[in-house]
PDB file of C-alpha atoms and ligand atoms in Angstrom:
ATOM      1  CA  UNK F 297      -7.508 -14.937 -36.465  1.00 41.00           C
ATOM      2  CA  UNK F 298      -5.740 -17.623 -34.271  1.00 41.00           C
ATOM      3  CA  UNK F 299      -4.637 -15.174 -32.047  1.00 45.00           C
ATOM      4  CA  UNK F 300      -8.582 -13.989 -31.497  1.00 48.00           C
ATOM      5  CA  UNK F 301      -9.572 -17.817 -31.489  1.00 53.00           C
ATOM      6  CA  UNK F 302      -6.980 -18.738 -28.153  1.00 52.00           C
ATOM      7  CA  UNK F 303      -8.314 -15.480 -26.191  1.00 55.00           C
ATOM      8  CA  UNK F 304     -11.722 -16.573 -26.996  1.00 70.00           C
ATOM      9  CA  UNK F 305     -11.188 -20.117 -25.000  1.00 81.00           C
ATOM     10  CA  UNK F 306     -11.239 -17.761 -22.381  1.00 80.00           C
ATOM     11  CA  UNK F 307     -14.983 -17.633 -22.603  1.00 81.00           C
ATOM     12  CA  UNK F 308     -15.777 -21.586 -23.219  1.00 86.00           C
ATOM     13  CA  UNK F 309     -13.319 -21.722 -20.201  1.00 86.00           C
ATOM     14  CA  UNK F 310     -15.554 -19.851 -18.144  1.00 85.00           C
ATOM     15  CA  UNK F 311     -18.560 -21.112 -18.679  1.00 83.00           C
ATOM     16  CA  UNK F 312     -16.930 -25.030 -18.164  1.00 85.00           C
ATOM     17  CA  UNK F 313     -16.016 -23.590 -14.736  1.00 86.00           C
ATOM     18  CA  UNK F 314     -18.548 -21.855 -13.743  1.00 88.00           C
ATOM     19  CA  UNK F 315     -16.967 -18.238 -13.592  1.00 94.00           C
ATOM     20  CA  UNK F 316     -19.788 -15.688 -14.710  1.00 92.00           C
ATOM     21  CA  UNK F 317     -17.208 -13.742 -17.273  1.00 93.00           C
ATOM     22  CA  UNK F 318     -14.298 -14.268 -19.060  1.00 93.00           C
ATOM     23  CA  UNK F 319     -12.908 -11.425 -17.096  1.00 93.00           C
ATOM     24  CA  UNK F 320     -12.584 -13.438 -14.250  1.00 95.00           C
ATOM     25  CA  UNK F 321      -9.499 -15.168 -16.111  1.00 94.00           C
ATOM     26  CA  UNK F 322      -7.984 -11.484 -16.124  1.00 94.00           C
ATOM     27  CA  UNK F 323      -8.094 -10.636 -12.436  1.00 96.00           C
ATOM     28  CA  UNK F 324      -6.038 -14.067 -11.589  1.00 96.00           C
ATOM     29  CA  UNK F 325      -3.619 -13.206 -14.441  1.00 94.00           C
ATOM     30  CA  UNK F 326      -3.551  -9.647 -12.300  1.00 96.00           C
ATOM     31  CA  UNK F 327      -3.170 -11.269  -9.013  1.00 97.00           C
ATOM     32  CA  UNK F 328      -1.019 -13.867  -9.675  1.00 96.00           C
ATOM     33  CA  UNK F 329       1.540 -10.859 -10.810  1.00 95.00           C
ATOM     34  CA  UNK F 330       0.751  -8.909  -7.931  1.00 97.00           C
ATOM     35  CA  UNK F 331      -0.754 -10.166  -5.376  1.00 98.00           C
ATOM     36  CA  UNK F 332      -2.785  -7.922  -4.060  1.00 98.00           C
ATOM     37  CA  UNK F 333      -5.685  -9.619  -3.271  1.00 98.00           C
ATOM     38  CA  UNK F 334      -4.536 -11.965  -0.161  1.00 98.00           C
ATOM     39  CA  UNK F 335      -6.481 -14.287   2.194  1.00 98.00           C
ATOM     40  CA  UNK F 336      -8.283 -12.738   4.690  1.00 98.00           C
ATOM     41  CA  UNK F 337      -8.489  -9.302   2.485  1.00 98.00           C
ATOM     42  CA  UNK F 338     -11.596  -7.179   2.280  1.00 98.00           C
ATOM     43  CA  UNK F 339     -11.981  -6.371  -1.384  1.00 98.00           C
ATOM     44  CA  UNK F 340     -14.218  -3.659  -3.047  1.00 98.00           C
ATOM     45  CA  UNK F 341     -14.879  -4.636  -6.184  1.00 98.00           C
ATOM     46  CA  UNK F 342     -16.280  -1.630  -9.202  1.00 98.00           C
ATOM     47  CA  UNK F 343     -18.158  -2.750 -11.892  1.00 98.00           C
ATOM     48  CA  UNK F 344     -18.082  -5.981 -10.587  1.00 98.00           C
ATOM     49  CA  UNK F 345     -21.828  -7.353 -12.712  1.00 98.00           C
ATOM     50  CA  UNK F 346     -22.177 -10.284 -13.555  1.00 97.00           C
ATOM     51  CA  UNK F 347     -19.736 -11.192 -11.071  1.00 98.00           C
ATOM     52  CA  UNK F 348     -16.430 -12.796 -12.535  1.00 97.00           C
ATOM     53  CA  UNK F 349     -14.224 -10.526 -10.723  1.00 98.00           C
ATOM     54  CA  UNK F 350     -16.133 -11.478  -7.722  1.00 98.00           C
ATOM     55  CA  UNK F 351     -16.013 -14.603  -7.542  1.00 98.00           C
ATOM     56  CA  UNK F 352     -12.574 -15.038  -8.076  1.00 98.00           C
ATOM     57  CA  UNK F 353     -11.868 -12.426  -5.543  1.00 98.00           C
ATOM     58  CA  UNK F 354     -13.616 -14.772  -2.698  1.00 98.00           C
ATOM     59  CA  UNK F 355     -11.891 -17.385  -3.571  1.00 98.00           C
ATOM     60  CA  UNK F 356      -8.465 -15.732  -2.653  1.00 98.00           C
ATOM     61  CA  UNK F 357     -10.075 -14.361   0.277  1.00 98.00           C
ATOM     62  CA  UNK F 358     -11.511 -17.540   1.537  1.00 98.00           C
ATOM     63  CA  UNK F 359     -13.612 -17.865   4.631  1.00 98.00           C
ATOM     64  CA  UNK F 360     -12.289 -14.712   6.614  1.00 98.00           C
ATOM     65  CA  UNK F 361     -12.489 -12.549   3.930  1.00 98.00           C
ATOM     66  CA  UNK F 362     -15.009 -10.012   2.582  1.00 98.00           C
ATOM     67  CA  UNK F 363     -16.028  -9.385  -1.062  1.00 98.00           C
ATOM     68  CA  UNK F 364     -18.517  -6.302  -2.164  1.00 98.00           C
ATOM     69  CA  UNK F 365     -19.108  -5.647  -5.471  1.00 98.00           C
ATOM     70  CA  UNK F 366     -20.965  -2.768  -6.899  1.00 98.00           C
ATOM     71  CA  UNK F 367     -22.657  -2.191 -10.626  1.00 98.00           C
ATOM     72  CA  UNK F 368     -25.649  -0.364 -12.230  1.00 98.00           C
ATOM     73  CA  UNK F 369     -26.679  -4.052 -12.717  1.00 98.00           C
ATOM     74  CA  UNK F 370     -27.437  -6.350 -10.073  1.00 98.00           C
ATOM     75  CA  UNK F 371     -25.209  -9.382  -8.788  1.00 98.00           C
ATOM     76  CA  UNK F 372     -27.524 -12.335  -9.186  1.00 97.00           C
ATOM     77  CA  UNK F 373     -26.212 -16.155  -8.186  1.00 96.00           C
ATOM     78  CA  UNK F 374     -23.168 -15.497  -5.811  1.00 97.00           C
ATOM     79  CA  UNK F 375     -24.239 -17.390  -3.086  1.00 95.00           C
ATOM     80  CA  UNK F 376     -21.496 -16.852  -0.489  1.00 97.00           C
ATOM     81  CA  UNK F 377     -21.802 -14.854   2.980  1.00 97.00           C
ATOM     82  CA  UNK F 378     -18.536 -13.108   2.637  1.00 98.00           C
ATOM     83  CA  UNK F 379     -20.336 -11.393  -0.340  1.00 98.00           C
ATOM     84  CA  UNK F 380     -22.408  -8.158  -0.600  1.00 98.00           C
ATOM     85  CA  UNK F 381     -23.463  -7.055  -3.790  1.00 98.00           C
ATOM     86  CA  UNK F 382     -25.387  -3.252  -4.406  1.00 98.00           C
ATOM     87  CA  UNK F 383     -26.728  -2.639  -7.546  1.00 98.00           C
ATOM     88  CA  UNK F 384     -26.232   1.572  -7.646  1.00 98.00           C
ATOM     89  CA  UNK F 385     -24.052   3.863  -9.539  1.00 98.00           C
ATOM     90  CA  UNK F 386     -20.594   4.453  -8.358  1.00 97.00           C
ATOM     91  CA  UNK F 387     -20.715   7.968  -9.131  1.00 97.00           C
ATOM     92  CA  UNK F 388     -23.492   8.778  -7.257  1.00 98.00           C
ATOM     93  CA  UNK F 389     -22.917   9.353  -2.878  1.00 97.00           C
ATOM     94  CA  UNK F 390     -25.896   7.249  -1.546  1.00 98.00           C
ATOM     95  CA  UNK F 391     -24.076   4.626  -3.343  1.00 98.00           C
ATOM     96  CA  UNK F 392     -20.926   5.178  -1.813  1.00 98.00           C
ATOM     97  CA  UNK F 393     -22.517   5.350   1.681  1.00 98.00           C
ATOM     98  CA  UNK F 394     -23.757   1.485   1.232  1.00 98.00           C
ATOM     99  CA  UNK F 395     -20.145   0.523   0.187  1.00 98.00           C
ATOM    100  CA  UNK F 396     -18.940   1.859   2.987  1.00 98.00           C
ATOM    101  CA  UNK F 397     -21.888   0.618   5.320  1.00 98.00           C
ATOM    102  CA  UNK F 398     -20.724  -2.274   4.027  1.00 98.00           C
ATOM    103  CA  UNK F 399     -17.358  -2.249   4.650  1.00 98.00           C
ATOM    104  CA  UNK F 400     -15.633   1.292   6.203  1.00 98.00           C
ATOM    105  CA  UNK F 401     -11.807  -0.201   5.458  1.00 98.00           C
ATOM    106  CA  UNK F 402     -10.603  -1.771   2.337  1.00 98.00           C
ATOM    107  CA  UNK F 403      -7.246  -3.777   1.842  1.00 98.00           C
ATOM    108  CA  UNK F 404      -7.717  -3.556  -2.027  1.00 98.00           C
ATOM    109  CA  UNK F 405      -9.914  -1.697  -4.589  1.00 98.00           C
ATOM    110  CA  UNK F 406      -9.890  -3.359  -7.917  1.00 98.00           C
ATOM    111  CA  UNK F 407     -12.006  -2.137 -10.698  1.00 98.00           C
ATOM    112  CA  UNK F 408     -12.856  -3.327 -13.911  1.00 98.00           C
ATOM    113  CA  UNK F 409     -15.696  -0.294 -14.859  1.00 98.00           C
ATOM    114  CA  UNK F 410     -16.116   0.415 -18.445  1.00 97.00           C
ATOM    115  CA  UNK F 411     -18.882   2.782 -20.207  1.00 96.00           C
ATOM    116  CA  UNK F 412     -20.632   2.029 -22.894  1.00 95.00           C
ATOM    117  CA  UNK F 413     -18.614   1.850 -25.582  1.00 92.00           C
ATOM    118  CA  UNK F 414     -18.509   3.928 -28.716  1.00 93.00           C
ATOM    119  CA  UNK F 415     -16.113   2.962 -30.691  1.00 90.00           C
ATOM    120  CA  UNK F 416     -14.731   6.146 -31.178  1.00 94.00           C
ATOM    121  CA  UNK F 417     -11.612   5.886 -29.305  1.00 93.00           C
ATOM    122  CA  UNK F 418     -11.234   8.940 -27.455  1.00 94.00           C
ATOM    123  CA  UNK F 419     -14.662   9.237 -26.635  1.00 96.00           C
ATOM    124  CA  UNK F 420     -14.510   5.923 -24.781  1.00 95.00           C
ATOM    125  CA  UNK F 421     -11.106   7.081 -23.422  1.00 96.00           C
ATOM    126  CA  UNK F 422     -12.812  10.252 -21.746  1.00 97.00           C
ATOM    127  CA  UNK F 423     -15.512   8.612 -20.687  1.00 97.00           C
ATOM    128  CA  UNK F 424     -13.763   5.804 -18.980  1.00 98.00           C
ATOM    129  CA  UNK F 425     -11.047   8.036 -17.496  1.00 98.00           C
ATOM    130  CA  UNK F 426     -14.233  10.325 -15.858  1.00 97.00           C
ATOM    131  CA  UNK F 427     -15.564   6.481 -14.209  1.00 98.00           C
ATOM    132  CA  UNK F 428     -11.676   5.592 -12.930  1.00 98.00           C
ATOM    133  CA  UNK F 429     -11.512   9.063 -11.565  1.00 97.00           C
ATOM    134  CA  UNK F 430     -14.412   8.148  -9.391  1.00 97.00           C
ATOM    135  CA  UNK F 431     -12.526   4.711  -8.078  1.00 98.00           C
ATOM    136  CA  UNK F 432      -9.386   6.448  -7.385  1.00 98.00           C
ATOM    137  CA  UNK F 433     -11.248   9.253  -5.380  1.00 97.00           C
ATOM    138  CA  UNK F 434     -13.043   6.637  -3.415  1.00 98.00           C
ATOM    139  CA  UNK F 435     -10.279   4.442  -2.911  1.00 98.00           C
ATOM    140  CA  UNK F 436      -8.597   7.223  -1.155  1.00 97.00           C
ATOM    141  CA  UNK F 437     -11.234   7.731   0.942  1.00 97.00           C
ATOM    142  CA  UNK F 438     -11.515   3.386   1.539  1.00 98.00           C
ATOM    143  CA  UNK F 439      -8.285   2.167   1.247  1.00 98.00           C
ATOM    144  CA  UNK F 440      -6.095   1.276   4.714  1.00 98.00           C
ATOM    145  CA  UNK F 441      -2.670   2.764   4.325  1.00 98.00           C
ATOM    146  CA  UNK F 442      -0.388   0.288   1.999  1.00 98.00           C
ATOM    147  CA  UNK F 443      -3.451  -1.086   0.154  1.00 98.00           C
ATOM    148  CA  UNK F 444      -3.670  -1.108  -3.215  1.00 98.00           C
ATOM    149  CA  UNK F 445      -5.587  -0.185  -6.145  1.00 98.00           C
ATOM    150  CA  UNK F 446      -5.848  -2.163  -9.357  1.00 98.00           C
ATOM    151  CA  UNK F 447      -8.133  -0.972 -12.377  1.00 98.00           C
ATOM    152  CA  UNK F 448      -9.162  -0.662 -15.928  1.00 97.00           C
ATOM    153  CA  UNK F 449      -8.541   2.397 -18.032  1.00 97.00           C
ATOM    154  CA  UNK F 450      -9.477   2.536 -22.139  1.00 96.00           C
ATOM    155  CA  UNK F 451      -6.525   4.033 -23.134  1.00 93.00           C
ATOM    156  CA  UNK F 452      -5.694   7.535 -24.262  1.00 94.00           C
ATOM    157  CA  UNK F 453      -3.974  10.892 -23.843  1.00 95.00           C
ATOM    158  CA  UNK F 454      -5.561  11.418 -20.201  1.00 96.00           C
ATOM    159  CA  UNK F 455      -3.544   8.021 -18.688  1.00 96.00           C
ATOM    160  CA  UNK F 456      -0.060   9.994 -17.954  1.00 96.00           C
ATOM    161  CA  UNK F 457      -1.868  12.445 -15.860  1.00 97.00           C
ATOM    162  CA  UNK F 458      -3.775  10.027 -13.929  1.00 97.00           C
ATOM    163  CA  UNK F 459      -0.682   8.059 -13.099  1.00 97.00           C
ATOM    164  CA  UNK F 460       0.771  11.000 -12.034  1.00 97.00           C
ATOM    165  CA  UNK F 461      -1.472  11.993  -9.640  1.00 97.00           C
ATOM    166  CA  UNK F 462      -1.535   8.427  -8.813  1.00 98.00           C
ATOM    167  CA  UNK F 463       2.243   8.230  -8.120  1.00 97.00           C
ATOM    168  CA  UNK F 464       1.872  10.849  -5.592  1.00 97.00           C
ATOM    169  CA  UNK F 465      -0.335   8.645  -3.409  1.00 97.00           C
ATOM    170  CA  UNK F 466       0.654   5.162  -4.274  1.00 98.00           C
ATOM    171  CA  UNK F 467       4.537   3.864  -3.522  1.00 98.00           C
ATOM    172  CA  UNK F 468       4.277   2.146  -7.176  1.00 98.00           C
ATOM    173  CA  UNK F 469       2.442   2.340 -10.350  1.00 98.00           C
ATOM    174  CA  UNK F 470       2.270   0.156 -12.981  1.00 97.00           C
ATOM    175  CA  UNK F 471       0.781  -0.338 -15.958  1.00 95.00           C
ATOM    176  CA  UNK F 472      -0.601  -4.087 -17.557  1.00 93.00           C
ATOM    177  CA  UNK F 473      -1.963  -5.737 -20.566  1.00 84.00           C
ATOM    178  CA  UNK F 474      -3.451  -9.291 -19.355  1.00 75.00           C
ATOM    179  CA  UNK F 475      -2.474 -12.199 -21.731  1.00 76.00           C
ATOM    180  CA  UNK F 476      -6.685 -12.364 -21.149  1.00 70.00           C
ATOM    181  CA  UNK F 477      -7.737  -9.089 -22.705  1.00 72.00           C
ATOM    182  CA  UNK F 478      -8.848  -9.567 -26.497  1.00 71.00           C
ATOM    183  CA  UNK F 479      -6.314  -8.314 -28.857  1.00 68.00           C
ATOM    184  CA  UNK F 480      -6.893  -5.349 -30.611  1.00 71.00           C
ATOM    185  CA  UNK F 481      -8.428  -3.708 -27.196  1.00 78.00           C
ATOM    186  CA  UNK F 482      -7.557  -0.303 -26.109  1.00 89.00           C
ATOM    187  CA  UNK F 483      -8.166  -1.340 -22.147  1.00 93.00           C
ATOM    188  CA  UNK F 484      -4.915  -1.484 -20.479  1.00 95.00           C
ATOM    189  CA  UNK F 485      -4.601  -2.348 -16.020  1.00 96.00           C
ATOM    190  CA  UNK F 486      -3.137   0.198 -13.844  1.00 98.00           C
ATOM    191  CA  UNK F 487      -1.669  -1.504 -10.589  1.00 98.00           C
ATOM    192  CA  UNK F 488      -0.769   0.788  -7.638  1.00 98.00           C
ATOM    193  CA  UNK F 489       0.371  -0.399  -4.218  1.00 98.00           C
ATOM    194  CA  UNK F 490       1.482   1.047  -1.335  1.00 98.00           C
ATOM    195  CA  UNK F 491      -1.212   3.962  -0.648  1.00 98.00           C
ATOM    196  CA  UNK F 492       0.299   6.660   1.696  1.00 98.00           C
ATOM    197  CA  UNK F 493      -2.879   7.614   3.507  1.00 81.00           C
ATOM    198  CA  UNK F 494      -2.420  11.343   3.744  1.00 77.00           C
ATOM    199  CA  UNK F 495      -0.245  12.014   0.919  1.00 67.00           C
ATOM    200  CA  UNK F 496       3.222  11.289  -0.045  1.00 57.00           C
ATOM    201  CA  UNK F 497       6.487  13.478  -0.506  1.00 46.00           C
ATOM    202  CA  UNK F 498       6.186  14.204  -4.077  1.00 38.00           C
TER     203      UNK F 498
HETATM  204  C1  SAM U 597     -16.512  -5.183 -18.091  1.00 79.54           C
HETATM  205  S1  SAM U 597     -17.917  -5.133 -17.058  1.00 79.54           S
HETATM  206  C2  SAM U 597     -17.315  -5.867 -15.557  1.00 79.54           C
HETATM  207  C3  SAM U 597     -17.098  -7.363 -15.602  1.00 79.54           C
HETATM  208  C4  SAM U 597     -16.760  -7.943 -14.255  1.00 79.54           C
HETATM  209  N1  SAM U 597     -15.417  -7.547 -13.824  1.00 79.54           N
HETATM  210  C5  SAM U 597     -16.834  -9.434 -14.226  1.00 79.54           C
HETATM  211  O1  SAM U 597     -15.787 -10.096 -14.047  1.00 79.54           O
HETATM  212  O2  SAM U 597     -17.923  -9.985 -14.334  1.00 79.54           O
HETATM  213  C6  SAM U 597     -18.029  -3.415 -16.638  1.00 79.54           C
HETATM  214  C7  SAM U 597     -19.163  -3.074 -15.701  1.00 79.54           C
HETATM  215  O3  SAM U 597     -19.066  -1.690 -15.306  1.00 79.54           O
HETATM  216  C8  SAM U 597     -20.393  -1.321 -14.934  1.00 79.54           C
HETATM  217  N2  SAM U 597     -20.545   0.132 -14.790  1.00 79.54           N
HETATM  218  C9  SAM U 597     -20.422   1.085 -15.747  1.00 79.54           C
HETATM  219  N3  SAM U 597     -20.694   2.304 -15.250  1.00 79.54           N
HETATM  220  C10 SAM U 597     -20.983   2.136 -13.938  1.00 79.54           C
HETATM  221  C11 SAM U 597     -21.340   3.028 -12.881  1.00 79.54           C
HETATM  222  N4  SAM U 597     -21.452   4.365 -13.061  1.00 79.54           N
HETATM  223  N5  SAM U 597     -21.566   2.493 -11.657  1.00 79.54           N
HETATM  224  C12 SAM U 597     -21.464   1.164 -11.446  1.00 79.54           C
HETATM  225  N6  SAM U 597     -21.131   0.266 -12.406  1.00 79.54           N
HETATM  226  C13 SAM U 597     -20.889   0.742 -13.643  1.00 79.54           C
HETATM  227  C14 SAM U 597     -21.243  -1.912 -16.047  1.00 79.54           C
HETATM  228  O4  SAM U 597     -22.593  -2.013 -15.651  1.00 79.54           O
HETATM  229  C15 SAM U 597     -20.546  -3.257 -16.294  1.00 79.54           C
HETATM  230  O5  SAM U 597     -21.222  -4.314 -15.634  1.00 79.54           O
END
């Protein structure tokens, strides 16, 4: 019970600082271990409603940078120009042609897309591995050579063939559970840098 109690100030932190999610706290647990959003960076970010990810993202980037941030639901109340939000469905192409009207290169993909949930765990893990598989696709297509890719998976049996595939792309993979996630929750971070555009050896 205390344990759920200290990830829950996550949320009254939040709101007293104006981030739109407790989420938000995740990504700068994520990039203060990696890194891999850096000033100047152009950022896509999935499943980026209400906008926590977001706005933490354009903070890194500051004034030369570029944030876009796609979800079924609309971005409301980011009111920065280095921000474009488009309310589509990432699996769907004339989304994907706004991203990259948007933006043609990305430095770094993050992605924090999630279904609906279930509750039946490997329904949610199916489901969710189907939405990354989208990201990772596109982020091939987006991603400038050495960027990197940093997203959510629900756990399951599919994970050690995605990181597989991943590992043939990426120079390293790794795999995170933020100190911000709620305990008890199957959703685990997979962080991989380096992308070979092209291919790799393996
Ligand atoms: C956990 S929330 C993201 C929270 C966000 N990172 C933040 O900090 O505010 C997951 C999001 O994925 C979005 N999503 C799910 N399926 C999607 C799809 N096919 N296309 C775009 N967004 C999708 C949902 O609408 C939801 O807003």
């Amino acid at each position: 019970m205390a344990v759920y109690n200290r990830k829950d100030s996550f949320y009254k932190k939040a709101k007293q600082e104006g981030y739109k999610s407790r989420a938000a706290y995740k990504l700068k647990e994520l990039n203060g271990r990696f890194g891999m959003i850096k000033k100047g960076g152009r950022v896509l970010d999935c499943g980026a409603a209400p906008g926590g990810w977001s706005q933490v993202a354009l903070e890194i980037v500051g004034p030369s940078g570029k944030v876009v941030g796609v979800d079924l639901n609309e971005i409301t109340g980011i009111n920065n120009p280095n921000f474009t939000g488009i309310a589509g469905d990432f699996t769907k192409d004339d989304t994907l042609e706004r991203v990259i009207a948007a933006s043609p290169v990305y430095d770094t993909v993050i992605s924090d897309i999630a279904p609906h949930t279930t509750g039946i765990r490997d329904a949610d893990h199916i489901n969710s591995l189907e939405l990354v598989s989208f990201v990772c696709g596109f982020a091939e297509k987006v991603l400038k050579p050495g960027g990197w890719l940093v997203f959510k998976l629900f756990e399951g049996e599919g994970r050690r063939g995605l990181t597989d595939g991943l590992k043939k792309k990426f120079r390293d993979v790794k795999i995170v559970r933020p100190e911000a996630t709620r305990s008890g929750s199957v959703e685990i971070y997979i962080a991989a840098s380096g992308y070979m555009k092209g291919g790799g050896n393996a």
